[in-house]
XYZ file of C-alpha atoms in Angstrom:
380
model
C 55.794 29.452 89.247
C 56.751 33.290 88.078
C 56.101 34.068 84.646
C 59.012 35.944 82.475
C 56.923 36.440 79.928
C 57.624 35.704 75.978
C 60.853 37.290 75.384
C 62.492 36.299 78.963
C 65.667 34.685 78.583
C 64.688 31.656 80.621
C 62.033 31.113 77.810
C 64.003 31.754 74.657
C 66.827 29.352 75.622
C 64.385 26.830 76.005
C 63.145 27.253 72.194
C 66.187 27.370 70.788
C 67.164 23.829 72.294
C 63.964 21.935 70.430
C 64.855 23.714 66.797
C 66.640 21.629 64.383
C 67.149 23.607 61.832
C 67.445 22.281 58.079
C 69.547 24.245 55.484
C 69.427 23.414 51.522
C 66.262 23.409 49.239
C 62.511 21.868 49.927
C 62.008 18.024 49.648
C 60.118 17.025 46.434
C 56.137 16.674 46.750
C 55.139 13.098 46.195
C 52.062 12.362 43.389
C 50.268 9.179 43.049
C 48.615 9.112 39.442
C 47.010 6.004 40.242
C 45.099 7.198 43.279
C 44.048 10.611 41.888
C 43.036 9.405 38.029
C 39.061 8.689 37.449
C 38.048 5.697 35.760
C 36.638 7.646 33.258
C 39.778 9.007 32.039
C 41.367 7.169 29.339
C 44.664 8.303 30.185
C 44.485 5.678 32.508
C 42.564 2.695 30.603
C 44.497 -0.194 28.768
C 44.441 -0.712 25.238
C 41.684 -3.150 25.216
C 39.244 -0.915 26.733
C 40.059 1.775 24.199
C 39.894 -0.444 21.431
C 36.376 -1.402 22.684
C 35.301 2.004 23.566
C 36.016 3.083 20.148
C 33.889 0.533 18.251
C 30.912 1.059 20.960
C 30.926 4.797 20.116
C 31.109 3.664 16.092
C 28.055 1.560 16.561
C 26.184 4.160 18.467
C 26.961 7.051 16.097
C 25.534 4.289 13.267
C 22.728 3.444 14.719
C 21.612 7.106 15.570
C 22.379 7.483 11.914
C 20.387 4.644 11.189
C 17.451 6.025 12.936
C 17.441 9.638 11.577
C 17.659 8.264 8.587
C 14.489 6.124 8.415
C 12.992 8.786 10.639
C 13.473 11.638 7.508
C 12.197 8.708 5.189
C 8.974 7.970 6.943
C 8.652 11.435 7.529
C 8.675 12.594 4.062
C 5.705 13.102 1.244
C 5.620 13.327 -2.326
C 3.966 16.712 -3.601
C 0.606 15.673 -4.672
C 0.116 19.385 -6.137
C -2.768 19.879 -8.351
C -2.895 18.801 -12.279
C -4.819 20.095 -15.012
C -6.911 17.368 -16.341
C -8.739 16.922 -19.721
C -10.655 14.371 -20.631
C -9.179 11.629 -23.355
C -11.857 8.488 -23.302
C -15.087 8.156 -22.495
C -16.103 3.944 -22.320
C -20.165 4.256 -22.035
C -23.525 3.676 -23.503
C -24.200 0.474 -26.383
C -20.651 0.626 -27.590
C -18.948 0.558 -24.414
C -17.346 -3.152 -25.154
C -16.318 -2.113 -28.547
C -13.314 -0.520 -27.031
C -12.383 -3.985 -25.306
C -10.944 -7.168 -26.136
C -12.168 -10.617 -24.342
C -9.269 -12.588 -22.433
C -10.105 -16.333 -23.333
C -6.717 -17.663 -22.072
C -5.928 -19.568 -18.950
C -6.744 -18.012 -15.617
C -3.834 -16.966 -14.382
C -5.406 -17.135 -10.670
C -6.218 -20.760 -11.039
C -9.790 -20.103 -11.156
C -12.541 -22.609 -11.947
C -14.194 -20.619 -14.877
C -14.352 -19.998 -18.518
C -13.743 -16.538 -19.919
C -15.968 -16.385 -23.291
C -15.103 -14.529 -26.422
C -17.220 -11.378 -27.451
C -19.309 -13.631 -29.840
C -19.943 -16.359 -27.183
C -21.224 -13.462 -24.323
C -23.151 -11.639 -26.661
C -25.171 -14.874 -27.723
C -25.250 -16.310 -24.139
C -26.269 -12.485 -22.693
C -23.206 -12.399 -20.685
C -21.937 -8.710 -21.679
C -24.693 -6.484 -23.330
C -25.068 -2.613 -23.252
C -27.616 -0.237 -23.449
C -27.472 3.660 -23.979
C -27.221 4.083 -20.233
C -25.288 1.159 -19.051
C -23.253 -1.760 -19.819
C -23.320 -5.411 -17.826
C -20.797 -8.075 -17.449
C -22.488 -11.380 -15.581
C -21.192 -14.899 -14.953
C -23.428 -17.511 -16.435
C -26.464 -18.584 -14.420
C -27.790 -21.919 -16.962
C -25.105 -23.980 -16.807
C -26.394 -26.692 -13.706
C -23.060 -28.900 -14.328
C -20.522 -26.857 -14.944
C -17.853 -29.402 -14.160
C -15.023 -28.175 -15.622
C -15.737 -24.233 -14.976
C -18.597 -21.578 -14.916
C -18.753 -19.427 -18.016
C -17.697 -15.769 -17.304
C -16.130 -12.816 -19.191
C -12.720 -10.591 -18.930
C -12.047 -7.479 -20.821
C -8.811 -5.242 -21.501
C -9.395 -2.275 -22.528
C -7.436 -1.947 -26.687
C -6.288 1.349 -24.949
C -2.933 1.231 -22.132
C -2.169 4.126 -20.033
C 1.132 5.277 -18.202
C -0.700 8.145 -16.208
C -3.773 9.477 -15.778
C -6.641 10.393 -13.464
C -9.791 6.997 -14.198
C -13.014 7.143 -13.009
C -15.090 3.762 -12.598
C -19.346 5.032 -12.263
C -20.304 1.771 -10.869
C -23.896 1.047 -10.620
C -24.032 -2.352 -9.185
C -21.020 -4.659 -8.238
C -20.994 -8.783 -8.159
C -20.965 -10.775 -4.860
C -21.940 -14.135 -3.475
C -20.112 -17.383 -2.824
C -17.466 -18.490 -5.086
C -17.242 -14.830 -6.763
C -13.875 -13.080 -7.222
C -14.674 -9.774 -8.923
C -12.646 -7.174 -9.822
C -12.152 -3.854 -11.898
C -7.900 -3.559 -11.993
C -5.532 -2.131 -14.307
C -2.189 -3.892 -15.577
C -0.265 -4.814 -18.709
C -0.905 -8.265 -18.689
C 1.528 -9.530 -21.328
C 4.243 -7.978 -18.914
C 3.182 -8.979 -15.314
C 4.397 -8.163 -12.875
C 6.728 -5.976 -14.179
C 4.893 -3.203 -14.942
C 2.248 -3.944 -12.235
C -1.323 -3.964 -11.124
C -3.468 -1.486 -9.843
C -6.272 -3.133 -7.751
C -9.121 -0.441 -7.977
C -11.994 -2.705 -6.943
C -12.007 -6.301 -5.694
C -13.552 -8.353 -3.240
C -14.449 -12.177 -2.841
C -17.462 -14.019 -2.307
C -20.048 -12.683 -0.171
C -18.143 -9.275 0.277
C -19.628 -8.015 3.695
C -16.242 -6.540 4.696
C -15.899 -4.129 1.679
C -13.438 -3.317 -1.374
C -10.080 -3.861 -1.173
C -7.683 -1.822 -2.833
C -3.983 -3.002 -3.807
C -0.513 -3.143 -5.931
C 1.340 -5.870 -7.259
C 5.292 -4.890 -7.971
C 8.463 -5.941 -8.972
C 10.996 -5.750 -6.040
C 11.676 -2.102 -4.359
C 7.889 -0.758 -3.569
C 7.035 -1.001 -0.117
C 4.095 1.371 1.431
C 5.558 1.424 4.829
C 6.233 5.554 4.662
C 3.958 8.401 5.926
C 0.373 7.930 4.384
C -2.496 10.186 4.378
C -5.428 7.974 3.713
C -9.169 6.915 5.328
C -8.451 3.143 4.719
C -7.015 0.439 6.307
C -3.542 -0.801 5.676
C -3.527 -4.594 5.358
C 0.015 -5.029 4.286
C 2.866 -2.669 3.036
C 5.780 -4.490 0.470
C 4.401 -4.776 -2.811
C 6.398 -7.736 -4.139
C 4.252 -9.773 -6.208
C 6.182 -12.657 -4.743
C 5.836 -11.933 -1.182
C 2.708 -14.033 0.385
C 1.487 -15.474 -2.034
C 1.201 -12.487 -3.799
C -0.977 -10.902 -1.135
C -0.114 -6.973 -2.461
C 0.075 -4.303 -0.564
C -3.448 -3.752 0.509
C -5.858 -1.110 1.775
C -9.066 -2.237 3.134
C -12.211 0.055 2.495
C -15.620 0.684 4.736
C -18.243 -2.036 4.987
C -20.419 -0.225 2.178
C -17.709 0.678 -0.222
C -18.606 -2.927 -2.399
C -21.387 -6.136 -2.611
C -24.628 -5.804 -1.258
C -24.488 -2.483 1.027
C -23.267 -0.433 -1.910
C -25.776 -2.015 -4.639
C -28.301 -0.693 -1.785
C -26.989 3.109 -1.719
C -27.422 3.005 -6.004
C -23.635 2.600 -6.430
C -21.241 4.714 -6.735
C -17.814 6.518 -8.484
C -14.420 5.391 -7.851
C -11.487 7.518 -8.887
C -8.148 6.133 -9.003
C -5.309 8.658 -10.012
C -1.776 6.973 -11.290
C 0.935 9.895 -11.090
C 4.496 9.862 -10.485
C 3.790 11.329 -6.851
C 1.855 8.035 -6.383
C -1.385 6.247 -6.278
C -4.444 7.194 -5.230
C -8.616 6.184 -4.285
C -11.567 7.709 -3.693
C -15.001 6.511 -3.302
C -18.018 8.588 -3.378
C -21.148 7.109 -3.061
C -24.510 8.089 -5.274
C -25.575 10.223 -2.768
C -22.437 12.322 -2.621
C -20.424 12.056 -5.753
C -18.730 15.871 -6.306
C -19.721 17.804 -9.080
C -16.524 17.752 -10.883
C -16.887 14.379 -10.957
C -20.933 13.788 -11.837
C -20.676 16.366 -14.866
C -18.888 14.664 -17.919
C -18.097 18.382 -19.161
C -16.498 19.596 -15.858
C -12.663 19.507 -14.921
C -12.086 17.307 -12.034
C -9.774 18.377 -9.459
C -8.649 15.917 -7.064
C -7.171 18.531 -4.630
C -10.419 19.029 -3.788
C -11.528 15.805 -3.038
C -10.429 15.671 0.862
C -8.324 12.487 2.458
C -8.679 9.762 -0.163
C -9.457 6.501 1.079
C -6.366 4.627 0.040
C -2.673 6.388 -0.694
C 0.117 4.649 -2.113
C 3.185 7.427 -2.398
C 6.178 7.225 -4.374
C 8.535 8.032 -1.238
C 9.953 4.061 -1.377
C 8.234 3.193 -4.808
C 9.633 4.455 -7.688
C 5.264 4.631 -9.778
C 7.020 5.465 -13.165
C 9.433 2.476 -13.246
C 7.236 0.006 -11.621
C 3.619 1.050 -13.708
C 3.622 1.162 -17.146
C 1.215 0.296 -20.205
C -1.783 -0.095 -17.885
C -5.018 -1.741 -19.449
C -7.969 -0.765 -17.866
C -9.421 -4.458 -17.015
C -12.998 -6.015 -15.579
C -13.439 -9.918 -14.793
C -15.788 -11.979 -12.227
C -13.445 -14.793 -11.383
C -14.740 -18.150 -9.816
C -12.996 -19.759 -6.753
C -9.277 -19.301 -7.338
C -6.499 -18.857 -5.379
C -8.313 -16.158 -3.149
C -11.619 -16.900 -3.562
C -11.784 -20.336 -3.235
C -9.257 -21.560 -0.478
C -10.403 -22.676 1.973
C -9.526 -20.392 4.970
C -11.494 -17.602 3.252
C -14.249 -19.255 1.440
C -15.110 -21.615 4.462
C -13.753 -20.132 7.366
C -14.208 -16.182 6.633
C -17.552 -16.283 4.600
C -18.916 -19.159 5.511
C -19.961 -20.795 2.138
C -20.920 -24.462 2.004
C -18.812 -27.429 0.206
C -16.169 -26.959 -1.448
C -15.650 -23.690 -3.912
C -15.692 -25.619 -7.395
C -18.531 -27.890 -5.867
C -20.890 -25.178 -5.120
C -19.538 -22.726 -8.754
C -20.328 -26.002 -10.597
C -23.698 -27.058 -9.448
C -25.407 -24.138 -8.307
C -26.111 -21.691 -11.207
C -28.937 -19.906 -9.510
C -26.829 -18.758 -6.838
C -24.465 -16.164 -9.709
C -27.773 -14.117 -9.727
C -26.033 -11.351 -8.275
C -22.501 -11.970 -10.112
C -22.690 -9.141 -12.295
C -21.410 -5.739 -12.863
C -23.036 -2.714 -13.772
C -20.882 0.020 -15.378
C -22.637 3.823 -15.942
C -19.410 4.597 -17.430
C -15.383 4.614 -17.453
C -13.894 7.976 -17.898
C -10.125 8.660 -18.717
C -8.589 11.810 -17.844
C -4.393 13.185 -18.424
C -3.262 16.329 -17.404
C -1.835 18.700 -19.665
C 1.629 20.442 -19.987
């Protein structure tokens, strides 16, 4: 076939036959919405799924809330900054229980004992002092004590709202049936202005001292601590098992036997509006602020104490007021004596009020030993 090329005639008359042409303007471009749209777009969602998207975001923007809020609350600290302290009371030597009265009420922990006046435990050598030291012991004649061993409780006359206390302890009281303790409360107000367990323990006491408070509503411990202790529990409601506390459990030698063995030691408790706070210090290592009655102590210098109970969720001045400085030995009782700690835990025979009744020998060791009580507030 001959070729005419691209402008022959042959092939342009050919071209022009296949061209219809169209006159007038373009045809309109067709858009589907539906097939172009994401699912994510809520342009395209119905009003159900908006209505739910909008509480799920609500929820989620609470509940980060929520979280940054607690976070800032357990991540805050009260400002423990250091105080000036001088020294207001000194409880020591042969007229340290002159500054006390004797509890001879009912035991408000149920205990099997009898708390004896002053008269009664100076003739039956149950509190006696010397220049150097003062004791408080349970009875150890009575053989049939069936209605309750003989024991003693002082309050200090004295009542505190602040203040920085230290407790020389010489010897402290242990063995089955024993509920010691050296606390500080306003007892014609409990709970509401609350308890300050310095030193306490039950029966034989192998585990060490535990320290703990006793509140009103509104005082819970479960913020950023800085402590050497243990936390046993954090809300402070008196009412909250069975008045259980919120409790800090101390070293093995800290109470009973093991710290009669080391020669005793000094406790420090500090009540401030920052917050509560322990420290131990055993003979061997008791700072000199602390050893020399004439010094200043300064708890900033102290190091971690061993138990810390800030004011970040417990308001200290509303919830501690009018403290008494108080020392009992307890018998059996509602801590002591049931039967999941006095069996089980420590392994003592019978049953508590059994054994506290018939056994006098075995309150040998139920006595405290005080060096001294000092009572320091801080100035300006």
């Amino acid at each position: 076939m001959a070729y005419t090329g691209y402008g022959g005639a042959n092939r342009k008359g050919a071209f022009d036959d296949n061209i219809n042409l169209v006159s007038g303007p373009p045809p309109p471009y067709e858009y589907s919405t539906s097939a172009r749209r994401s699912r994510w777009d809520p342009r395209g969602w119905s009003r159900r799924s908006l209505i739910l998207s909008v509480v799920g975001i609500v929820i989620v923007l609470i509940i980060i809330i929520a979280v940054a809020t607690v976070e800032a609350r357990n991540g805050r600290y009260p400002d423990y900054s250091k105080l000036s302290y001088q020294l207001q009371e000194t409880y020591e030597g042969s007229t340290f229980f002159d500054n006390f009265n004797y509890f001879t009420g009912y035991d408000p922990s149920q205990g099997f004992v009898h708390y004896v006046d002053a008269d009664g435990s100076a003739q039956m050598n149950l509190t006696y002092a010397t220049s150097t030291s003062a004791t408080l012991r349970v009875d150890t004649s009575e053989t049939n004590a069936v209605t309750g061993r003989k024991s003693v409780r002082i309050e200090s006359k004295n009542q505190y709202n602040d203040g920085l206390f230290l407790f020389d302890i010489l010897h402290t009281p242990y063995g089955c049936a024993t509920w010691p303790s050296v606390w500080l409360a306003d007892p014609a107000n409990w709970p509401f202005h609350g308890e300050i367990d310095v030193v306490e323990a039950v029966n034989q006491a192998t585990t060490g001292n535990q320290m703990t408070l006793h509140t009103t509503a509104d005082c819970e411990m479960n913020v950023k601590r800085e402590m050497t202790g243990v936390v046993l529990s954090t809300d402070c409601l008196n009412s909250t098992d069975s008045n259980s506390g919120c409790g800090v459990q101390a070293p093995d030698n800290t109470y009973g036997q093991a710290l009669n063995a080391l020669g005793g030691g000094v406790y420090a408790m500090e009540l401030r509006d920052a917050g509560i706070r322990t420290w131990f210090f055993p003979r061997a290592s008791i700072p000199s602020d602390v050893s020399d009655s004439a010094a200043t102590p300064d708890p900033s210098t102290w190091g971690t104490a061993l138990a810390d109970f800030p004011s970040t969720s417990c308001d200290i001045g509303t919830h501690f007021a009018n403290q008494s400085i108080i020392a009992n030995i307890d018998i059996c009782g509602s801590w002591a004596g049931s039967t999941s700690v006095y069996n089980t835990e420590d392994q003592c025979p019978g049953s508590c009020t059994d054994f506290a009744a018939t056994n006098a020998t075995a309150f040998e060791e139920a006595f405290f030993e005080f060096a001294s009580f000092r009572v320091y507030q801080a100035s300006g």
